[in-house]
Every structure is written in C-alpha cells, then in structure tokens.
Tab-separated table of C-alpha atoms in Angstrom:
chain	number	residue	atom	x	y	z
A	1	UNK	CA	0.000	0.000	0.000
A	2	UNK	CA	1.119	3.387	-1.193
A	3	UNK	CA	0.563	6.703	0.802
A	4	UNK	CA	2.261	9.858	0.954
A	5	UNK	CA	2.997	10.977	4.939
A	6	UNK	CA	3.353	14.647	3.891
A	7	UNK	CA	0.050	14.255	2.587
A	8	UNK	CA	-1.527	12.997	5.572
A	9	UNK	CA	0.209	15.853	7.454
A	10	UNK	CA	-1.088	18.636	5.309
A	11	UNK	CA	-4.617	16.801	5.332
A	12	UNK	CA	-4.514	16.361	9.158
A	13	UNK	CA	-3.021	20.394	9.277
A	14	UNK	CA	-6.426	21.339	7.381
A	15	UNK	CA	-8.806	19.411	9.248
A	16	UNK	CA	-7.369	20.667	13.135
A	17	UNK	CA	-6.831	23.841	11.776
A	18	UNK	CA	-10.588	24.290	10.365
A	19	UNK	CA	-12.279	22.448	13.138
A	20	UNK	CA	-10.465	24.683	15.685
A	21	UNK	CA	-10.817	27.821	13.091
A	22	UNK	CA	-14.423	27.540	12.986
A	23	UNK	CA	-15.508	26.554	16.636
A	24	UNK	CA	-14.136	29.654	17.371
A	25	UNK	CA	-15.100	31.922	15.046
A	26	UNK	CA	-18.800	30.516	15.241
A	27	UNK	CA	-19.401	28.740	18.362
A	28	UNK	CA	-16.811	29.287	20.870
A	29	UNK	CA	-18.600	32.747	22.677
A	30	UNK	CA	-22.125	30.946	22.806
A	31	UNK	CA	-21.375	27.836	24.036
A	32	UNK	CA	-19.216	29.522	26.928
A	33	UNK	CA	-22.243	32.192	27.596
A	34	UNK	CA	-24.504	28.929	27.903
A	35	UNK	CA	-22.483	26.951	30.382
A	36	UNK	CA	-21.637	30.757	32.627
A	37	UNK	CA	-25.333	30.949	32.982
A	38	UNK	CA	-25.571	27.391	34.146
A	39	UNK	CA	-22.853	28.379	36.475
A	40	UNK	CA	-21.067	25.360	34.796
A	41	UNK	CA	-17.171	24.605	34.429
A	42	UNK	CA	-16.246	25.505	30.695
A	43	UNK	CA	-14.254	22.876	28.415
A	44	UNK	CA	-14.691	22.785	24.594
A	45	UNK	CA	-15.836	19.474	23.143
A	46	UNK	CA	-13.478	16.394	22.917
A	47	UNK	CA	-13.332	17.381	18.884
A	48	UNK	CA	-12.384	20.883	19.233
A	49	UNK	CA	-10.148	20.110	22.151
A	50	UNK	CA	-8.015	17.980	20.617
A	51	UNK	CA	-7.950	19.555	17.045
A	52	UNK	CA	-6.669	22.748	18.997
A	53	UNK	CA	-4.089	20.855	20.714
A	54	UNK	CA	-2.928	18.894	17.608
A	55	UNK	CA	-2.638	21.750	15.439
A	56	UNK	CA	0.751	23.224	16.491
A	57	UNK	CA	2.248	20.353	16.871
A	58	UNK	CA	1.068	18.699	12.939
A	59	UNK	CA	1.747	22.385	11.524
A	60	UNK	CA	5.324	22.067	13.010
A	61	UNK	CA	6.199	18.560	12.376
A	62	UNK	CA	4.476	19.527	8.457
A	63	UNK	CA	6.721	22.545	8.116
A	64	UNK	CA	10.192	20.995	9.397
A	65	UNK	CA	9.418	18.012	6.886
A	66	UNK	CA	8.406	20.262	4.084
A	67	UNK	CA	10.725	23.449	4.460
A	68	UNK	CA	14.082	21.940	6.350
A	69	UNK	CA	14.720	18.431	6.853
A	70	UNK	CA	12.921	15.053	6.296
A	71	UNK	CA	14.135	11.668	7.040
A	72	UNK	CA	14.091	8.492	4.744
A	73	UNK	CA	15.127	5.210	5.256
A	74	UNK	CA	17.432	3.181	2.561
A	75	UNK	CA	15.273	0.102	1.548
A	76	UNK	CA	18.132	-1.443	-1.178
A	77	UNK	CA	21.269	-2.379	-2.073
A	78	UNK	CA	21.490	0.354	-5.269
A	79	UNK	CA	23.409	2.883	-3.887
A	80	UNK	CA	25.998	0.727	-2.011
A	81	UNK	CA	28.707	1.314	-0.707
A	82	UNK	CA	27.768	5.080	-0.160
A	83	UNK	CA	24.129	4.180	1.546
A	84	UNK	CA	24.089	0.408	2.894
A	85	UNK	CA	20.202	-1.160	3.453
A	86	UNK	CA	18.911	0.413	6.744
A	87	UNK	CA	20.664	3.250	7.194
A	88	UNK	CA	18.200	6.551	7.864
A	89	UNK	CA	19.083	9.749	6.491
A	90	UNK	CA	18.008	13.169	7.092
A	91	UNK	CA	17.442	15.176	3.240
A	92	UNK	CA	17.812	18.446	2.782
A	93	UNK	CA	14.191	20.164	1.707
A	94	UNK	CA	15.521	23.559	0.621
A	95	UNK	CA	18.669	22.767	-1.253
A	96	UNK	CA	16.751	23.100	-4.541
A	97	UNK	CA	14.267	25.505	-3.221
A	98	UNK	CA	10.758	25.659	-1.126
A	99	UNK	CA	8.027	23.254	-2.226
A	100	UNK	CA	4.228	23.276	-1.789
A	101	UNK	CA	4.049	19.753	0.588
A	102	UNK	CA	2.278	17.190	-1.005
A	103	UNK	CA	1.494	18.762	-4.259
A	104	UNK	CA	5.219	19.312	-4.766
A	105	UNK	CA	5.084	22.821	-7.043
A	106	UNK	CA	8.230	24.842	-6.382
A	107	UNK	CA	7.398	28.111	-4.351
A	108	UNK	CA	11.111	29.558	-3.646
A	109	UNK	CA	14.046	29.104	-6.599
A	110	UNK	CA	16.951	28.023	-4.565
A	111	UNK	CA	19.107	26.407	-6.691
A	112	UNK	CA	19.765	23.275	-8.882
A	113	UNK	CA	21.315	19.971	-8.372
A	114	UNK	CA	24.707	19.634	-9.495
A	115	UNK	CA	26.606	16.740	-11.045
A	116	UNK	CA	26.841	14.377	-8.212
A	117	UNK	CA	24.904	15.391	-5.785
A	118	UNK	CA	22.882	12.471	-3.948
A	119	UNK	CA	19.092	13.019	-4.594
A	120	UNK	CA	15.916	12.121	-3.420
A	121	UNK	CA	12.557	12.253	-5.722
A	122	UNK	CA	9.272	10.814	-6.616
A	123	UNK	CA	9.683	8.149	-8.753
A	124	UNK	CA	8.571	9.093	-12.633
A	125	UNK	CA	7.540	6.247	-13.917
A	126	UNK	CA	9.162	3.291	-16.656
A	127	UNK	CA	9.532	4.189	-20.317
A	128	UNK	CA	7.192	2.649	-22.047
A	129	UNK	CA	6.357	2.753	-25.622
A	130	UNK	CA	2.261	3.455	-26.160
A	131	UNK	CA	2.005	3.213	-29.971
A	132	UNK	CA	4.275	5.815	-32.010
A	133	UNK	CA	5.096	7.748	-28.376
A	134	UNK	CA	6.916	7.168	-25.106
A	135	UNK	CA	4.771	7.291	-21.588
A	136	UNK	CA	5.492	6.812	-18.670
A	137	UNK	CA	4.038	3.874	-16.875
A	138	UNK	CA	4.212	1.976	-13.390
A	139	UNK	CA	4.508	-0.962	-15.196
A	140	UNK	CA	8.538	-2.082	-15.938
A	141	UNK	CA	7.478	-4.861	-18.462
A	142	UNK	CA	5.543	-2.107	-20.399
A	143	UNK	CA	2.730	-4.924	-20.649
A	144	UNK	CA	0.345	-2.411	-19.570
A	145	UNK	CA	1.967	1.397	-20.613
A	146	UNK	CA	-1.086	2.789	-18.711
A	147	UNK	CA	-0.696	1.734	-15.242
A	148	UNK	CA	-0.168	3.981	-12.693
A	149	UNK	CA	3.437	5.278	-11.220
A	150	UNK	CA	3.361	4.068	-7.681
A	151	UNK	CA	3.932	7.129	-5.837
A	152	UNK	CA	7.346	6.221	-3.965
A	153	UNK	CA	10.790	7.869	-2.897
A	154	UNK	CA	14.147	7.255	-4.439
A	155	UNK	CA	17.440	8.052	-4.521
A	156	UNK	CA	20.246	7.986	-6.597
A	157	UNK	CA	23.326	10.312	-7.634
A	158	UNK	CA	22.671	12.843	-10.474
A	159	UNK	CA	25.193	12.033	-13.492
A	160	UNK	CA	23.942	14.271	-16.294
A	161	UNK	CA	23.019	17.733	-15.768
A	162	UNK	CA	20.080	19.655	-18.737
A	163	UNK	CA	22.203	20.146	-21.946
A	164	UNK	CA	24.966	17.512	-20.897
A	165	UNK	CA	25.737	14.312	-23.456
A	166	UNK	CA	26.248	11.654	-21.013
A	167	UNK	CA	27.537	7.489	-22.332
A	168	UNK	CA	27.341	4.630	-20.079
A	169	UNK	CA	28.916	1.315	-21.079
A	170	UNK	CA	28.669	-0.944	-17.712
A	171	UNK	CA	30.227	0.899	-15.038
A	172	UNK	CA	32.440	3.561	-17.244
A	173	UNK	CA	30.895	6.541	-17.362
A	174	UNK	CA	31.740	9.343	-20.051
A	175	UNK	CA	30.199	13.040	-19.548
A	176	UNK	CA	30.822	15.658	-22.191
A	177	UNK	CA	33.101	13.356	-24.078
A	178	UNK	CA	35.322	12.900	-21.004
A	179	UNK	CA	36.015	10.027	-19.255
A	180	UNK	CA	35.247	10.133	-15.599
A	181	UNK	CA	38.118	8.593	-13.864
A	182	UNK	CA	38.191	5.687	-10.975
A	183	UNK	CA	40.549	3.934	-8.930
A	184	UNK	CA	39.894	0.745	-7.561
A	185	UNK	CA	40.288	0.719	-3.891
A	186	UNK	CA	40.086	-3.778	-2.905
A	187	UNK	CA	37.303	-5.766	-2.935
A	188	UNK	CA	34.148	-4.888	-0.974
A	189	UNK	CA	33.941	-6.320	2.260
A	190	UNK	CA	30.404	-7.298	4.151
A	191	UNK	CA	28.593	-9.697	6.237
A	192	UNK	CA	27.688	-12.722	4.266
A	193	UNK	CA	24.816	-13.116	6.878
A	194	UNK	CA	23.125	-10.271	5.243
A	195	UNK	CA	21.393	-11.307	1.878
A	196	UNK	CA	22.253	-8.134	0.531
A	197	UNK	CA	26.074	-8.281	1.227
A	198	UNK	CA	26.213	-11.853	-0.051
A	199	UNK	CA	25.603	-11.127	-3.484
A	200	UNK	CA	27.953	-8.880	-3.625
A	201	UNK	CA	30.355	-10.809	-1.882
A	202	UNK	CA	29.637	-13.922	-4.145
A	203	UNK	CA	29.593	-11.611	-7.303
A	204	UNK	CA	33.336	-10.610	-6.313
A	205	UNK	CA	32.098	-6.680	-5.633
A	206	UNK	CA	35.071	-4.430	-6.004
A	207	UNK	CA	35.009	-0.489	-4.312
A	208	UNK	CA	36.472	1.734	-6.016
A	209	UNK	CA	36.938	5.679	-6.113
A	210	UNK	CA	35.385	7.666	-8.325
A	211	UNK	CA	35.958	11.319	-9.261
A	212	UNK	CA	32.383	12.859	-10.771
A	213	UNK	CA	33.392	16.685	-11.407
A	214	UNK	CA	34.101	18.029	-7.618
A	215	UNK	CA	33.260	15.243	-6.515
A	216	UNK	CA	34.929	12.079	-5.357
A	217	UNK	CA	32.907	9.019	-3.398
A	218	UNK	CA	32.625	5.309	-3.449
A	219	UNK	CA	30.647	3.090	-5.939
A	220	UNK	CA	30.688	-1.039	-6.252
A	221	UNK	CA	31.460	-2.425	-9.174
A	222	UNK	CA	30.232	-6.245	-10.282
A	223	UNK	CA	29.788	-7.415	-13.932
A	224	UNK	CA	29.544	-10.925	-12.774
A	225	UNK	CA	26.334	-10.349	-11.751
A	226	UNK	CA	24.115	-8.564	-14.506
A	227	UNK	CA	24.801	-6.222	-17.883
A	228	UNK	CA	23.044	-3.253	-17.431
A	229	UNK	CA	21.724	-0.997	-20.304
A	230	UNK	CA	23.695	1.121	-21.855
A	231	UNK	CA	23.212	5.029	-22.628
A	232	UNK	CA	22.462	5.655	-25.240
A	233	UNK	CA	19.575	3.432	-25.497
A	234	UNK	CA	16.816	3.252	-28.368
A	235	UNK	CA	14.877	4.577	-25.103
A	236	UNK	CA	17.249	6.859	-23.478
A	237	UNK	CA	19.063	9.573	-25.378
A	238	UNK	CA	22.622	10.707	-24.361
A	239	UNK	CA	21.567	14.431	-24.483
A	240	UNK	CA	19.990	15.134	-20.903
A	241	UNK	CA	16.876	17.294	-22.010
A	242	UNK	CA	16.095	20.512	-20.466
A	243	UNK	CA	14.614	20.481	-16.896
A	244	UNK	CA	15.631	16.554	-16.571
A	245	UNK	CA	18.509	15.341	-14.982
A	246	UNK	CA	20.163	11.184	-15.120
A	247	UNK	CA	20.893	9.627	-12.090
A	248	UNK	CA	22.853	6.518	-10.880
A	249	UNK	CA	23.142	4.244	-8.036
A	250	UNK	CA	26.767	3.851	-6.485
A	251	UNK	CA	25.911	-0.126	-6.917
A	252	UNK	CA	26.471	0.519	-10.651
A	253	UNK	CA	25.658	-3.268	-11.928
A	254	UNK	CA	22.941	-3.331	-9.398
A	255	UNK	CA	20.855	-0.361	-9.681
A	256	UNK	CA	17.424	0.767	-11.232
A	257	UNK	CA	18.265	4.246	-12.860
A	258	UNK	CA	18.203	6.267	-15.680
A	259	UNK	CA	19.661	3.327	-17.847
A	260	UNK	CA	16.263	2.135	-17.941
A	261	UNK	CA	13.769	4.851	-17.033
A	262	UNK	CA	15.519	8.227	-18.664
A	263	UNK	CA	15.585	11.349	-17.194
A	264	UNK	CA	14.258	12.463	-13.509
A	265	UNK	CA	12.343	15.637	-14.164
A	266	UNK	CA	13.260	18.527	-12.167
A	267	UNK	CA	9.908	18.556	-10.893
A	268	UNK	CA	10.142	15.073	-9.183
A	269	UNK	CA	13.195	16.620	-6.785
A	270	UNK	CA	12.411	16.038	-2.986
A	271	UNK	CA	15.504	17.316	-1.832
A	272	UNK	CA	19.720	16.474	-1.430
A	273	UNK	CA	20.572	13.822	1.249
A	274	UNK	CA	23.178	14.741	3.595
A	275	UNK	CA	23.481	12.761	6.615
A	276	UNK	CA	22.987	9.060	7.635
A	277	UNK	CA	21.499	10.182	11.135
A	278	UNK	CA	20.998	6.427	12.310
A	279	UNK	CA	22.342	2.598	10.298
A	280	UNK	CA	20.561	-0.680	11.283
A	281	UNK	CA	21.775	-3.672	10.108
A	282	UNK	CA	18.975	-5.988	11.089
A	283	UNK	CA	18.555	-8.137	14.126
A	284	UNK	CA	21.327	-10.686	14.473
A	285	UNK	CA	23.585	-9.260	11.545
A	286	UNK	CA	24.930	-6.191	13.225
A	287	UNK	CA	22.141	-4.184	14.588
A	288	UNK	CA	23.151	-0.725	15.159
A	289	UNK	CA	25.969	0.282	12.606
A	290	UNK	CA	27.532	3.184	15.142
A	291	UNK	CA	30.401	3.472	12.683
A	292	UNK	CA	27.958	5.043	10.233
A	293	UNK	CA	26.148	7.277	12.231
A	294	UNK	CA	26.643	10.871	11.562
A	295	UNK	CA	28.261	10.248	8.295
A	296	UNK	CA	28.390	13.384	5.745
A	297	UNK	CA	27.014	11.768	2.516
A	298	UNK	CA	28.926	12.632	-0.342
C-alpha cells in the first residue's frame, strides 16, 4: 500500500486547523455564555479540544518536513557502498528551493542539483512505448503502458546535468566526451549473513573511487552479476533534455536508474541527502551500525 505521509500531514493540518478555526469563530462565545449561565465549568468538546491541541504540533512537524529536513530510510542495495540497506538519512528540503508539501510545485528558486549530488525524488515512472510515443508507466514490463506510477521515494546520484551528453557502457561513465576517472580501492567487504552483502560478496564486488566533477565518493562495481543498459539506449538519449537530470546508483551493476527509465524531471526533486542520522543492520547481523552514524554523505 502506497501513501504519501506529507500528505496525511497537510490533510490532518487542514482538518485541526478548520475544526479549531471555525468553533471559534462561530461557536466558541455561545457555548461559553450557555455553560456561565448554568454556572457550569467551561471545556470545549473532545473534537475541538483535541484539534486545537494537535494543530501546532502537525503544523510544526508539516513545516520541518516540508521546508528543512525530512528523514528516509534506505530500503536497497542500489546505492551501495555510499548508503548500505537500513541506514536513515536526514534530506535536505531547501537545497533546490521551497516546495508546496504534497502537491510538490516549487514556491522559492533556490538552486539546482549539481553533477553528483545524492538526490531524493518521486519516482517518474518506466519508459514505455504506447504506440508511435513514449509514456510513462508503473509498469517495468511495459505490458500495460497505462498503469499507474506508484507514488514512492528514491534516490540515486545525479550524473547528467540539462544540456549535458552523457555514455554509459557498464560501469564507465563518459560526460561531455570525457572520461570520468576511478581507482579501484580492494574488494568490498560485508557480512555474508546479510542477503544483501552476499551477493555482492559472491559476485566478487570491487570499491572503487570515483571522481564525478568536484566530486569524489565510493561506488561497487560487479559485472559478474548482470549487464546493465547502456546510454544511449533506443529509449534513453545521451543528451539530458532541459529540466531533466540522469541519475545513478553507487551499486552501478545493481541499480534501477536512468539506464532504464531516462531522465528524472526537475519537478520530481524532494531534496539532497546529507546525513545518515541512524544505520541498522537488522537483528542478528549487526544491529546498530555506530560506525555510520553521523556520516556526511557525499
């Protein structure tokens, strides 16, 4: 089941707010006249009362996940070694500028993501080709190019910034005709308790460094264990259209990007992740990572 918390927390902000608004505004001064004459105690009604308690603290909790900071929690392996399964981070709402909650329309121009920043945004949707035109469809086998995009949270690294010509041949990565350059570091090293870890592990995973513009960080690579699409693709251009950005995982041969579902619209930005705030491995293969926690994401 899909739902959207922010939402809920607008929804919930509405509905105390209103309740509370008009009780006050309509009904507050007569029913506290009535019960003075009857010489009884005043209290408002269990509604009111706790819609005017709730308020402030929804409104808040609304505003500090829409305006500052929200947290998300990693659910995969894609963007391993940089974000390992269970770690929680805390994402940066105003990076990119202020957005309506829940509806998502920019209010405040901020700025823009650059090339490797670590972003979080509503999933667009698969490419999918409807007749003589592309859509964009919850639906990866494109069986049915009509079915709704589930409305969930992802994150990747942006690769390819409007205007850029980006090439992607299994893990080497080419932007504006030049080669971005890696080192390998050793092989990646994990718990082979942890499912996630073991296919790495058994896949030979190497770490290596890689230097994206200003910015150098971590990815896995592990062609013994898939061949991911290339860009370009007869679905994915290597020009980055206007207002659209590619993204990545870290996990390069283990990640479902922009390989295979194009561009992220600009629109579809939540924010820039920036701190693992909290890393749980799972009960009896390492519970609380305290090594990660605190961790600047780069």
């Amino acid at each position: 089941m899909e739902f959207d918390f922010s939402a809920i927390l607008l929804g919930l902000t509405v509905l105390f707010g209103v309740v509370w608004g008009l009780d006050r505004l309509f009904l507050y001064q007569k029913r506290k006249a009535r019960l003075e004459a009857a010489g009884e105690e005043y209290s408002d009604p269990m509604p009111v009362d706790w819609s005017r308690s709730l308020f402030p603290v929804v409104l808040v909790v609304l505003l500090l996940r829409s305006f500052v900071a929200e947290p998300f929690r990693i659910p995969s392996g894609s963007m391993m070694p940089t974000l390992d399964v269970g770690d929680f981070i805390l994402v940066n709402k105003f990076a990119y500028g202020l957005r309506m909650p829940a509806f998502n329309n920019k209010l405040v121009d901020l700025g823009e993501p650059q090339r490797g920043d670590v972003v979080v945004f509503r999933f667009p949707g698969y490419l999918c080709q409807d007749g003589d035109t592309l859509v964009r469809s919850g639906d990866m086998s494109c069986n049915d190019p009509h079915a709704p995009v589930p409305a969930q949270n992802w994150i990747k690294r942006v690769i390819g910034l409007p205007g850029d010509s980006i090439e992607v041949h299994g893990a080497e990565l080419w932007v504006n005709g030049q080669r971005v350059n890696a080192e390998e570091i050793g092989p990646y090293v994990g718990n082979p308790q942890r499912s996630v870890d073991q296919i790495m592990l058994n896949m030979g995973a190497t770490v290596w460094t890689e230097h994206l513009g200003k910015v150098n960080h971590m990815i896995a690579r592990m062609p013994a264990y898939t061949t991911p699409n290339s860009i370009p693709n007869d679905r994915v251009p290597s020009k980055v259209p206007p207002g659209c950005y590619l993204v990545m995982g870290d996990n390069r041969y283990d990640s479902l990007d922009s390989r295979w579902w194009g561009c992220m619209p600009e629109q579809n930005l939540a924010g820039k992740a920036f701190l693992i705030w909290m890393s749980w491995k799972g009960w009896g293969t390492g519970g609380v990572d305290f090594s990660r926690i605190g961790t600047v994401i780069h």
